Amino acid sequence: MKRPLVLLALVWVPFLLIFGFAAPALVDAVGDSHPHIAFHLLAGSALATAFVVVGRLLRETASGVQRVLLRILLAALPLAVLGNVLELVAAVRRLAEDGWVSRRTEDLFGSEGGLHALAANLTIPAHMAAMVLTFAVVVVHAVQRRRRLEPVQPG
């Protein structure tokens, strides 16, 4: 059960980190740019690592349902990673435009955000799909493991 839980953490933690990196107290203190870049570095790395874990799980898994879920994850995770990389490029470009000073960048997150907005339209659905699929992998794995561990009752 260890690998499915590691996978769950690698996919869900980046989503949860958004709330810390976008916290008003942090943004007011240091601006958006530095936390934004740090977030995309961490999120992209975690999601890329999740892709590797999915590959390992797929080689070990005999269950048909798990194999289907993991194969779909093999498609969703690279899209989420690509989106994060593109968002990172947009954030670094903005930081450079601001003279490498971390400032508030709310405009990056709106419809006028250009590359960032476009990339977010890739990242968000792919990451959300990966979150749902990963949760399903954990549940299916737990149910199947429990069935294997249940003692057989004499008839």
C-alpha positions as CSV (number, residue, x, y, z in Angstrom):
1,M,0.0,0.0,0.0
2,K,3.1,2.2,0.3
3,R,3.5,3.2,-3.4
4,P,-0.2,4.2,-3.9
5,L,0.0,6.4,-0.9
6,V,3.3,8.0,-2.0
7,L,1.6,8.6,-5.4
8,L,-1.4,10.2,-3.6
9,A,0.9,12.5,-1.7
10,L,2.9,13.5,-4.8
11,V,-0.3,14.4,-6.7
12,W,-2.3,16.0,-3.9
13,V,0.4,18.0,-2.0
14,P,1.1,20.4,-4.9
15,F,-2.6,21.3,-5.0
16,L,-2.6,21.9,-1.2
17,L,0.6,23.9,-1.5
18,I,-1.2,26.5,-3.6
19,F,-2.9,27.8,-0.5
20,G,0.4,28.3,1.4
21,F,2.2,29.9,-1.5
22,A,-0.7,32.2,-2.4
23,A,-1.5,33.1,1.3
24,P,-2.2,36.9,1.5
25,A,0.3,37.3,4.4
26,L,3.1,35.8,2.3
27,V,2.2,37.7,-0.8
28,D,1.9,41.0,1.1
29,A,5.3,40.4,2.6
30,V,7.3,39.3,-0.4
31,G,5.1,39.7,-3.5
32,D,3.8,37.0,-5.8
33,S,6.8,36.3,-8.0
34,H,9.2,34.4,-5.7
35,P,6.5,32.2,-4.1
36,H,4.9,31.6,-7.5
37,I,8.2,30.4,-9.0
38,A,8.9,28.2,-5.9
39,F,5.5,26.7,-6.2
40,H,5.9,25.7,-9.9
41,L,9.3,24.3,-9.2
42,L,7.9,22.1,-6.4
43,A,4.7,21.2,-8.1
44,G,6.3,20.3,-11.4
45,S,8.9,18.2,-9.6
46,A,6.4,16.4,-7.5
47,L,4.1,15.6,-10.5
48,A,7.1,14.4,-12.6
49,T,8.1,12.1,-9.7
50,A,4.5,10.9,-9.6
51,F,4.8,9.9,-13.2
52,V,7.8,7.7,-12.4
53,V,5.8,6.1,-9.5
54,V,2.9,5.4,-11.8
55,G,5.3,3.6,-14.2
56,R,6.5,1.4,-11.4
57,L,3.0,0.7,-10.1
58,L,1.9,-0.2,-13.6
59,R,4.7,-2.8,-13.9
60,E,3.7,-4.3,-10.5
61,T,-0.1,-4.2,-10.9
62,A,-2.0,-7.2,-12.0
63,S,-5.5,-5.7,-11.6
64,G,-7.2,-4.6,-14.8
65,V,-9.0,-1.7,-13.1
66,Q,-5.8,-0.4,-11.6
67,R,-4.0,-0.8,-15.0
68,V,-6.6,1.3,-16.7
69,L,-6.5,4.0,-14.1
70,L,-2.7,4.1,-14.1
71,R,-2.5,4.3,-17.9
72,I,-4.8,7.3,-17.9
73,L,-2.6,8.8,-15.2
74,L,0.4,8.3,-17.6
75,A,-1.4,10.7,-20.0
76,A,-2.7,13.2,-17.4
77,L,0.5,13.7,-15.4
78,P,2.8,14.8,-18.3
79,L,0.1,17.4,-19.3
80,A,0.1,18.7,-15.7
81,V,3.9,18.8,-15.7
82,L,4.0,20.6,-19.1
83,G,1.4,23.1,-17.9
84,N,3.5,23.8,-14.7
85,V,6.7,24.3,-16.8
86,L,4.9,26.7,-19.1
87,E,3.5,28.6,-16.1
88,L,7.0,28.7,-14.6
89,V,8.3,30.2,-17.8
90,A,5.6,32.9,-17.7
91,A,6.4,33.6,-14.0
92,V,10.2,33.8,-14.6
93,R,9.6,36.0,-17.6
94,R,7.4,38.3,-15.5
95,L,10.0,38.4,-12.7
96,A,12.6,39.5,-15.3
97,E,10.3,42.2,-16.6
98,D,9.9,43.5,-13.1
99,G,13.7,43.8,-12.7
100,W,14.0,40.6,-10.7
101,V,12.0,42.2,-7.9
102,S,9.2,40.1,-6.5
103,R,6.0,42.1,-7.0
104,R,2.3,41.5,-6.9
105,T,1.3,39.9,-10.2
106,E,-2.5,39.4,-10.1
107,D,-2.6,40.2,-13.8
108,L,-0.9,36.9,-14.6
109,F,-3.9,35.0,-13.2
110,G,-6.6,36.7,-15.2
111,S,-7.8,36.3,-18.8
112,E,-5.1,38.8,-19.9
113,G,-2.3,36.6,-18.4
114,G,-1.2,35.4,-21.8
115,L,1.1,32.3,-21.6
116,H,0.3,31.8,-17.9
117,A,-3.4,31.8,-18.4
118,L,-3.1,29.5,-21.4
119,A,-0.8,27.1,-19.5
120,A,-3.1,27.1,-16.5
121,N,-5.9,26.0,-18.8
122,L,-3.7,22.9,-19.4
123,T,-2.4,22.4,-15.9
124,I,-5.6,22.7,-13.9
125,P,-7.8,20.1,-15.7
126,A,-4.8,17.7,-16.0
127,H,-3.9,18.0,-12.4
128,M,-7.5,17.7,-11.2
129,A,-7.9,14.6,-13.3
130,A,-4.7,13.2,-11.9
131,M,-6.0,13.9,-8.4
132,V,-9.3,12.0,-9.0
133,L,-7.5,9.1,-10.7
134,T,-4.9,8.8,-8.0
135,F,-7.6,8.7,-5.3
136,A,-9.4,6.0,-7.3
137,V,-6.1,4.0,-7.6
138,V,-5.7,4.2,-3.8
139,V,-9.3,3.1,-3.2
140,V,-9.1,0.2,-5.7
141,H,-5.8,-0.9,-4.3
142,A,-7.1,-0.9,-0.8
143,V,-10.2,-2.8,-1.6
144,Q,-8.4,-5.4,-3.6
145,R,-5.8,-5.8,-0.9
146,R,-8.4,-6.2,1.7
147,R,-10.1,-8.9,-0.3
148,R,-6.8,-10.8,-0.6
149,L,-6.3,-10.6,3.1
150,E,-9.8,-11.7,4.2
151,P,-9.8,-15.2,5.6
152,V,-11.7,-17.8,3.6
153,Q,-14.8,-18.9,5.6
154,P,-15.4,-22.7,5.6
155,G,-18.6,-23.5,3.8
